[in-house]
Amino acid sequence: MVVPHCFGYRTRRNLLDRLQEAKEQGWLGKVAAIEASLAAAEQKLAAMRDLAAWQTTVHLGMPDFRTSAGRLTKTPDGD
């Protein structure tokens, strides 16, 4: 399913319109070229959907800056 506001929707829609026109006009070479472009566009859109669905957030935890900032807690005996 392609959502109208999805990136690439207009390109895909344009290719489908051009494909219909080429078929109506009997432009067989254009039909083959547009079908190849349409297949590539479908692959690209599928890859973009897969990438968008992939989990990209990684929890790295909270860094400890005490040692790098030189603020070590002194022991009770002053060392």
Short mmCIF file of C-alpha atoms in Angstrom, two decimals:
data_model
loop_
_atom_site.label_atom_id
_atom_site.label_comp_id
_atom_site.label_asym_id
_atom_site.label_seq_id
_atom_site.Cartn_x
_atom_site.Cartn_y
_atom_site.Cartn_z
CA MET A 1 0.00 0.00 0.00
CA VAL A 2 1.34 3.41 -0.95
CA VAL A 3 0.27 6.40 1.12
CA PRO A 4 -0.29 9.63 -0.90
CA HIS A 5 1.97 11.73 1.35
CA CYS A 6 4.73 9.12 1.30
CA PHE A 7 8.09 10.17 -0.15
CA GLY A 8 8.27 8.86 -3.72
CA TYR A 9 4.53 8.60 -4.21
CA ARG A 10 4.45 11.29 -6.89
CA THR A 11 7.31 9.65 -8.78
CA ARG A 12 5.54 6.28 -8.70
CA ARG A 13 2.24 7.88 -9.72
CA ASN A 14 3.96 9.70 -12.60
CA LEU A 15 5.54 6.45 -13.82
CA LEU A 16 2.16 4.69 -13.74
CA ASP A 17 0.57 7.53 -15.74
CA ARG A 18 3.41 7.46 -18.28
CA LEU A 19 3.13 3.66 -18.53
CA GLN A 20 -0.58 3.88 -19.27
CA GLU A 21 0.03 6.51 -21.95
CA ALA A 22 2.83 4.47 -23.55
CA LYS A 23 0.58 1.40 -23.69
CA GLU A 24 -2.28 3.41 -25.21
CA GLN A 25 0.07 4.87 -27.86
CA GLY A 26 1.67 1.48 -28.59
CA TRP A 27 5.19 2.65 -27.68
CA LEU A 28 6.62 -0.76 -26.83
CA GLY A 29 10.16 0.48 -26.19
CA LYS A 30 8.86 3.12 -23.79
CA VAL A 31 6.65 0.54 -22.06
CA ALA A 32 9.67 -1.67 -21.36
CA ALA A 33 11.78 1.27 -20.11
CA ILE A 34 9.03 2.60 -17.87
CA GLU A 35 8.33 -0.87 -16.46
CA ALA A 36 12.02 -1.17 -15.56
CA SER A 37 11.96 2.27 -13.91
CA LEU A 38 8.79 1.39 -12.05
CA ALA A 39 10.33 -1.85 -10.74
CA ALA A 40 13.38 0.09 -9.52
CA ALA A 41 11.15 2.70 -7.86
CA GLU A 42 9.14 -0.03 -6.12
CA GLN A 43 12.39 -1.57 -4.83
CA LYS A 44 13.59 1.80 -3.57
CA LEU A 45 10.30 2.51 -1.79
CA ALA A 46 10.36 -0.94 -0.18
CA ALA A 47 13.92 -0.37 1.01
CA MET A 48 12.93 3.02 2.44
CA ARG A 49 9.98 1.45 4.30
CA ASP A 50 12.23 -1.27 5.70
CA LEU A 51 14.80 1.30 6.82
CA ALA A 52 12.14 3.45 8.46
CA ALA A 53 10.79 0.43 10.35
CA TRP A 54 14.24 -0.60 11.59
CA GLN A 55 15.02 0.23 15.20
CA THR A 56 17.71 2.93 15.13
CA THR A 57 17.79 4.01 18.77
CA VAL A 58 20.52 2.51 20.91
CA HIS A 59 20.58 3.06 24.66
CA LEU A 60 24.17 3.82 25.64
CA GLY A 61 23.57 4.46 29.32
CA MET A 62 24.64 7.45 31.37
CA PRO A 63 28.35 8.31 31.12
CA ASP A 64 30.39 8.77 34.29
CA PHE A 65 32.35 12.02 34.00
CA ARG A 66 33.68 12.10 37.55
CA THR A 67 37.06 10.60 36.67
CA SER A 68 37.54 12.56 33.46
CA ALA A 69 36.50 15.83 35.10
CA GLY A 70 38.96 15.33 37.98
CA ARG A 71 36.26 15.32 40.64
CA LEU A 72 37.00 12.18 42.55
CA THR A 73 35.44 11.81 45.95
CA LYS A 74 38.07 11.89 48.70
CA THR A 75 38.17 9.16 51.27
CA PRO A 76 37.34 10.06 54.87
CA ASP A 77 41.04 9.95 55.89
CA GLY A 78 41.93 12.65 53.31
CA ASP A 79 43.67 10.50 50.66
#
